[in-house]
């Protein structure tokens, strides 16, 4: 008896992955094994970089707050310490936004904790 193979399902599974690798360069977009490996590796990068994105944004916010704090005669660490001491509960994302887009509001916060 001949071997029964479900070609329809395997072809559809391959087509699904090849569709996801459209736009890649060279064999990565149309050779099955290369495309599958590239796609799987891309999933691991996506998982890793969802974590790194949070790290990178926090670092960016700290740099912006530090730059604005120094323009107002204070360092980042002294500013954050003073905010905590005065029980002003404002996160770094909002502080960085104020520093960038509303410097007068940021200056008012710095003057309040000085």
Short mmCIF file of N, CA and C in Angstrom, two decimals:
data_model
loop_
_atom_site.label_atom_id
_atom_site.label_comp_id
_atom_site.label_asym_id
_atom_site.label_seq_id
_atom_site.Cartn_x
_atom_site.Cartn_y
_atom_site.Cartn_z
N UNK A 1 0.85 -1.19 0.00
CA UNK A 1 0.00 0.00 0.00
C UNK A 1 0.90 1.24 0.00
N UNK A 2 0.62 2.22 -0.86
CA UNK A 2 1.46 3.42 -0.89
C UNK A 2 1.29 4.25 0.38
N UNK A 3 2.32 4.98 0.66
CA UNK A 3 2.33 5.84 1.85
C UNK A 3 1.40 7.03 1.63
N UNK A 4 0.60 7.34 2.62
CA UNK A 4 -0.34 8.45 2.53
C UNK A 4 0.28 9.68 3.19
N UNK A 5 0.40 10.74 2.42
CA UNK A 5 0.99 11.97 2.93
C UNK A 5 0.00 13.11 2.69
N UNK A 6 -0.20 13.93 3.70
CA UNK A 6 -1.15 15.04 3.57
C UNK A 6 -0.41 16.25 2.98
N UNK A 7 -0.29 16.27 1.66
CA UNK A 7 0.44 17.36 1.00
C UNK A 7 -0.26 18.71 1.17
N UNK A 8 -1.56 18.69 1.24
CA UNK A 8 -2.30 19.95 1.35
C UNK A 8 -1.93 20.67 2.64
N UNK A 9 -1.90 19.94 3.75
CA UNK A 9 -1.59 20.56 5.04
C UNK A 9 -0.15 21.04 5.10
N UNK A 10 0.79 20.22 4.63
CA UNK A 10 2.20 20.61 4.71
C UNK A 10 2.49 21.80 3.80
N UNK A 11 1.87 21.82 2.61
CA UNK A 11 2.06 22.96 1.70
C UNK A 11 1.50 24.23 2.33
N UNK A 12 0.33 24.13 2.94
CA UNK A 12 -0.27 25.31 3.56
C UNK A 12 0.57 25.81 4.73
N UNK A 13 1.14 24.88 5.49
CA UNK A 13 2.00 25.27 6.60
C UNK A 13 3.23 26.01 6.08
N UNK A 14 3.82 25.52 5.00
CA UNK A 14 4.99 26.18 4.43
C UNK A 14 4.63 27.53 3.84
N UNK A 15 3.50 27.59 3.15
CA UNK A 15 3.08 28.86 2.54
C UNK A 15 2.84 29.93 3.60
N UNK A 16 2.33 29.49 4.75
CA UNK A 16 2.07 30.44 5.83
C UNK A 16 3.38 31.08 6.30
N UNK A 17 4.42 30.28 6.48
CA UNK A 17 5.71 30.82 6.92
C UNK A 17 6.34 31.65 5.81
N UNK A 18 6.26 31.18 4.55
CA UNK A 18 6.85 31.94 3.45
C UNK A 18 6.15 33.29 3.26
N UNK A 19 4.86 33.34 3.56
CA UNK A 19 4.14 34.61 3.49
C UNK A 19 4.65 35.57 4.57
N UNK A 20 4.99 35.02 5.76
CA UNK A 20 5.49 35.86 6.85
C UNK A 20 6.91 36.38 6.59
N UNK A 21 7.65 35.71 5.70
CA UNK A 21 9.03 36.14 5.43
C UNK A 21 9.13 37.00 4.17
N UNK A 22 7.99 37.44 3.64
CA UNK A 22 8.03 38.35 2.49
C UNK A 22 8.77 39.63 2.87
N UNK A 23 9.59 40.12 1.97
CA UNK A 23 10.34 41.34 2.25
C UNK A 23 11.75 41.07 2.74
N UNK A 24 12.05 39.82 3.11
CA UNK A 24 13.42 39.48 3.49
C UNK A 24 14.27 39.39 2.23
N UNK A 25 15.58 39.41 2.40
CA UNK A 25 16.50 39.45 1.26
C UNK A 25 17.02 38.06 0.94
N UNK A 26 17.15 37.77 -0.35
CA UNK A 26 17.78 36.53 -0.81
C UNK A 26 16.96 35.31 -0.50
N UNK A 27 17.66 34.22 -0.14
CA UNK A 27 17.01 32.94 0.11
C UNK A 27 16.13 32.98 1.35
N UNK A 28 16.29 33.98 2.18
CA UNK A 28 15.51 34.07 3.41
C UNK A 28 14.02 34.21 3.14
N UNK A 29 13.65 34.61 1.93
CA UNK A 29 12.23 34.81 1.65
C UNK A 29 11.58 33.66 0.90
N UNK A 30 12.39 32.80 0.22
CA UNK A 30 11.73 31.81 -0.63
C UNK A 30 12.27 30.39 -0.52
N UNK A 31 13.36 30.17 0.20
CA UNK A 31 13.84 28.80 0.43
C UNK A 31 13.29 28.36 1.78
N UNK A 32 12.56 27.25 1.79
CA UNK A 32 11.79 26.85 2.96
C UNK A 32 12.61 26.79 4.24
N UNK A 33 13.72 26.04 4.25
CA UNK A 33 14.45 25.84 5.50
C UNK A 33 15.08 27.16 5.97
N UNK A 34 15.63 27.92 5.04
CA UNK A 34 16.25 29.20 5.41
C UNK A 34 15.18 30.16 5.92
N UNK A 35 14.04 30.20 5.23
CA UNK A 35 12.96 31.10 5.64
C UNK A 35 12.43 30.71 7.02
N UNK A 36 12.27 29.42 7.26
CA UNK A 36 11.76 28.96 8.55
C UNK A 36 12.72 29.33 9.68
N UNK A 37 14.02 29.12 9.45
CA UNK A 37 15.02 29.47 10.47
C UNK A 37 15.04 30.97 10.74
N UNK A 38 14.96 31.76 9.68
CA UNK A 38 14.95 33.21 9.81
C UNK A 38 13.73 33.69 10.58
N UNK A 39 12.58 33.11 10.25
CA UNK A 39 11.33 33.49 10.92
C UNK A 39 11.37 33.14 12.40
N UNK A 40 11.87 31.93 12.72
CA UNK A 40 11.97 31.53 14.13
C UNK A 40 12.93 32.43 14.90
N UNK A 41 14.06 32.76 14.27
CA UNK A 41 15.03 33.65 14.90
C UNK A 41 14.41 35.03 15.13
N UNK A 42 13.60 35.47 14.16
CA UNK A 42 12.92 36.76 14.30
C UNK A 42 11.98 36.78 15.49
N UNK A 43 11.32 35.65 15.75
CA UNK A 43 10.43 35.58 16.92
C UNK A 43 11.22 35.71 18.22
N UNK A 44 12.42 35.12 18.28
CA UNK A 44 13.22 35.24 19.50
C UNK A 44 13.71 36.68 19.67
N UNK A 45 14.08 37.33 18.55
CA UNK A 45 14.49 38.73 18.64
C UNK A 45 13.33 39.60 19.12
N UNK A 46 12.12 39.31 18.61
CA UNK A 46 10.95 40.11 18.99
C UNK A 46 10.69 39.97 20.48
N UNK A 47 10.78 38.75 21.00
CA UNK A 47 10.56 38.52 22.43
C UNK A 47 11.60 39.27 23.24
N UNK A 48 12.87 39.12 22.85
CA UNK A 48 13.96 39.78 23.59
C UNK A 48 13.80 41.30 23.56
N UNK A 49 13.49 41.83 22.39
CA UNK A 49 13.47 43.28 22.26
C UNK A 49 12.23 43.93 22.86
N UNK A 50 11.17 43.15 23.10
CA UNK A 50 10.06 43.71 23.86
C UNK A 50 10.51 44.02 25.28
N UNK A 51 11.43 43.22 25.81
CA UNK A 51 11.99 43.49 27.14
C UNK A 51 12.98 44.66 27.07
N UNK A 52 13.84 44.66 26.03
CA UNK A 52 14.86 45.71 25.91
C UNK A 52 14.25 47.08 25.67
N UNK A 53 13.09 47.12 25.04
CA UNK A 53 12.44 48.39 24.74
C UNK A 53 12.14 49.15 26.03
N UNK A 54 11.68 48.45 27.05
CA UNK A 54 11.38 49.08 28.34
C UNK A 54 12.65 49.66 28.95
N UNK A 55 13.74 48.90 28.85
CA UNK A 55 15.05 49.32 29.35
C UNK A 55 15.52 50.60 28.65
N UNK A 56 15.41 50.58 27.32
CA UNK A 56 15.90 51.70 26.51
C UNK A 56 15.11 52.98 26.79
N UNK A 57 13.79 52.85 26.92
CA UNK A 57 12.98 54.04 27.18
C UNK A 57 13.28 54.62 28.55
N UNK A 58 13.46 53.76 29.55
CA UNK A 58 13.79 54.26 30.88
C UNK A 58 15.11 55.03 30.85
N UNK A 59 16.10 54.50 30.13
CA UNK A 59 17.39 55.18 30.01
C UNK A 59 17.24 56.53 29.31
N UNK A 60 16.41 56.58 28.28
CA UNK A 60 16.16 57.83 27.56
C UNK A 60 15.50 58.86 28.46
N UNK A 61 14.49 58.41 29.23
CA UNK A 61 13.81 59.34 30.15
C UNK A 61 14.78 59.89 31.18
N UNK A 62 15.66 59.04 31.70
CA UNK A 62 16.63 59.49 32.71
C UNK A 62 17.57 60.53 32.11
N UNK A 63 18.03 60.30 30.88
CA UNK A 63 18.92 61.28 30.23
C UNK A 63 18.23 62.62 30.03
N UNK A 64 16.97 62.59 29.63
CA UNK A 64 16.24 63.84 29.41
C UNK A 64 16.00 64.58 30.71
N UNK A 65 15.63 63.83 31.76
CA UNK A 65 15.41 64.47 33.07
C UNK A 65 16.71 65.06 33.59
N UNK A 66 17.81 64.33 33.44
CA UNK A 66 19.12 64.81 33.91
C UNK A 66 19.51 66.10 33.19
N UNK A 67 19.33 66.13 31.87
CA UNK A 67 19.69 67.33 31.11
C UNK A 67 18.86 68.54 31.56
N UNK A 68 17.57 68.33 31.73
CA UNK A 68 16.70 69.44 32.15
C UNK A 68 16.98 69.85 33.59
N UNK A 69 17.28 68.88 34.45
CA UNK A 69 17.57 69.20 35.85
C UNK A 69 18.86 70.01 35.94
N UNK A 70 19.85 69.65 35.15
CA UNK A 70 21.12 70.39 35.17
C UNK A 70 20.95 71.81 34.66
N UNK A 71 20.03 72.03 33.72
CA UNK A 71 19.75 73.39 33.27
C UNK A 71 19.13 74.22 34.38
N UNK A 72 18.50 73.55 35.33
CA UNK A 72 17.89 74.23 36.47
C UNK A 72 18.75 74.14 37.73
N UNK A 73 20.03 73.80 37.56
CA UNK A 73 20.97 73.82 38.68
C UNK A 73 20.85 72.66 39.65
N UNK A 74 20.53 71.49 39.16
CA UNK A 74 20.39 70.32 40.02
C UNK A 74 20.80 69.08 39.22
N UNK A 75 21.29 68.07 39.89
CA UNK A 75 21.60 66.83 39.18
C UNK A 75 20.40 65.89 39.23
N UNK A 76 20.44 64.87 38.40
CA UNK A 76 19.33 63.92 38.34
C UNK A 76 19.11 63.24 39.69
N UNK A 77 20.20 62.77 40.28
CA UNK A 77 20.05 61.99 41.52
C UNK A 77 19.52 62.86 42.65
N UNK A 78 19.99 64.11 42.73
CA UNK A 78 19.48 65.02 43.77
C UNK A 78 18.01 65.34 43.54
N UNK A 79 17.64 65.53 42.28
CA UNK A 79 16.24 65.82 41.95
C UNK A 79 15.33 64.66 42.34
N UNK A 80 15.71 63.45 41.98
CA UNK A 80 14.87 62.29 42.29
C UNK A 80 14.80 62.06 43.80
N UNK A 81 15.92 62.26 44.48
CA UNK A 81 15.91 62.13 45.93
C UNK A 81 15.01 63.15 46.59
N UNK A 82 15.05 64.39 46.09
CA UNK A 82 14.21 65.45 46.64
C UNK A 82 12.73 65.18 46.35
N UNK A 83 12.43 64.64 45.17
CA UNK A 83 11.04 64.32 44.84
C UNK A 83 10.50 63.26 45.80
N UNK A 84 11.30 62.24 46.07
CA UNK A 84 10.84 61.19 46.97
C UNK A 84 10.70 61.72 48.40
N UNK A 85 11.64 62.57 48.80
CA UNK A 85 11.61 63.12 50.16
C UNK A 85 10.38 63.99 50.38
N UNK A 86 9.99 64.75 49.33
CA UNK A 86 8.83 65.63 49.43
C UNK A 86 7.52 64.92 49.05
N UNK A 87 7.59 63.62 48.86
CA UNK A 87 6.41 62.79 48.54
C UNK A 87 5.69 63.26 47.29
N UNK A 88 6.47 63.70 46.30
CA UNK A 88 5.89 64.05 45.01
C UNK A 88 5.99 62.80 44.14
N UNK A 89 4.86 62.18 43.90
CA UNK A 89 4.84 60.89 43.22
C UNK A 89 4.58 61.10 41.74
N UNK A 90 5.66 61.28 40.97
CA UNK A 90 5.55 61.50 39.53
C UNK A 90 6.59 60.61 38.85
N UNK A 91 6.16 59.88 37.83
CA UNK A 91 7.08 58.90 37.24
C UNK A 91 8.02 59.54 36.22
N UNK A 92 9.02 58.78 35.83
CA UNK A 92 10.07 59.30 34.95
C UNK A 92 9.54 59.63 33.56
N UNK A 93 8.57 58.85 33.08
CA UNK A 93 8.00 59.10 31.76
C UNK A 93 7.36 60.49 31.70
N UNK A 94 6.58 60.82 32.72
CA UNK A 94 5.89 62.12 32.75
C UNK A 94 6.91 63.24 32.97
N UNK A 95 7.88 63.00 33.86
CA UNK A 95 8.92 64.02 34.10
C UNK A 95 9.68 64.33 32.82
N UNK A 96 10.04 63.28 32.06
CA UNK A 96 10.78 63.48 30.81
C UNK A 96 9.94 64.24 29.80
N UNK A 97 8.65 63.94 29.76
CA UNK A 97 7.75 64.66 28.85
C UNK A 97 7.65 66.13 29.23
N UNK A 98 7.55 66.39 30.54
CA UNK A 98 7.52 67.79 31.00
C UNK A 98 8.83 68.49 30.66
N UNK A 99 9.94 67.80 30.84
CA UNK A 99 11.25 68.40 30.56
C UNK A 99 11.39 68.77 29.09
N UNK A 100 10.84 67.92 28.22
CA UNK A 100 10.97 68.16 26.78
C UNK A 100 9.97 69.21 26.27
N UNK A 101 8.69 69.04 26.66
CA UNK A 101 7.63 69.82 26.03
C UNK A 101 7.10 70.98 26.86
N UNK A 102 7.33 70.95 28.18
CA UNK A 102 6.83 72.01 29.06
C UNK A 102 7.92 72.38 30.07
N UNK A 103 8.99 73.04 29.61
CA UNK A 103 10.10 73.34 30.52
C UNK A 103 9.71 74.22 31.70
N UNK A 104 8.71 75.08 31.52
CA UNK A 104 8.30 75.95 32.64
C UNK A 104 7.64 75.12 33.76
N UNK A 105 6.88 74.11 33.38
CA UNK A 105 6.27 73.23 34.39
C UNK A 105 7.35 72.41 35.09
N UNK A 106 8.34 71.96 34.33
CA UNK A 106 9.44 71.20 34.94
C UNK A 106 10.22 72.09 35.91
N UNK A 107 10.43 73.34 35.50
CA UNK A 107 11.15 74.29 36.38
C UNK A 107 10.37 74.52 37.66
N UNK A 108 9.04 74.57 37.57
CA UNK A 108 8.22 74.75 38.77
C UNK A 108 8.37 73.56 39.71
N UNK A 109 8.46 72.37 39.17
CA UNK A 109 8.66 71.17 40.01
C UNK A 109 10.01 71.23 40.69
N UNK A 110 11.04 71.62 39.92
CA UNK A 110 12.40 71.70 40.49
C UNK A 110 12.44 72.76 41.60
N UNK A 111 11.81 73.91 41.35
CA UNK A 111 11.80 74.98 42.37
C UNK A 111 11.05 74.53 43.63
N UNK A 112 10.02 73.73 43.46
CA UNK A 112 9.26 73.27 44.63
C UNK A 112 10.08 72.34 45.52
N UNK A 113 10.95 71.51 44.93
CA UNK A 113 11.73 70.56 45.74
C UNK A 113 13.06 71.12 46.20
N UNK A 114 13.46 72.28 45.69
CA UNK A 114 14.76 72.87 46.11
C UNK A 114 14.71 73.33 47.53
#
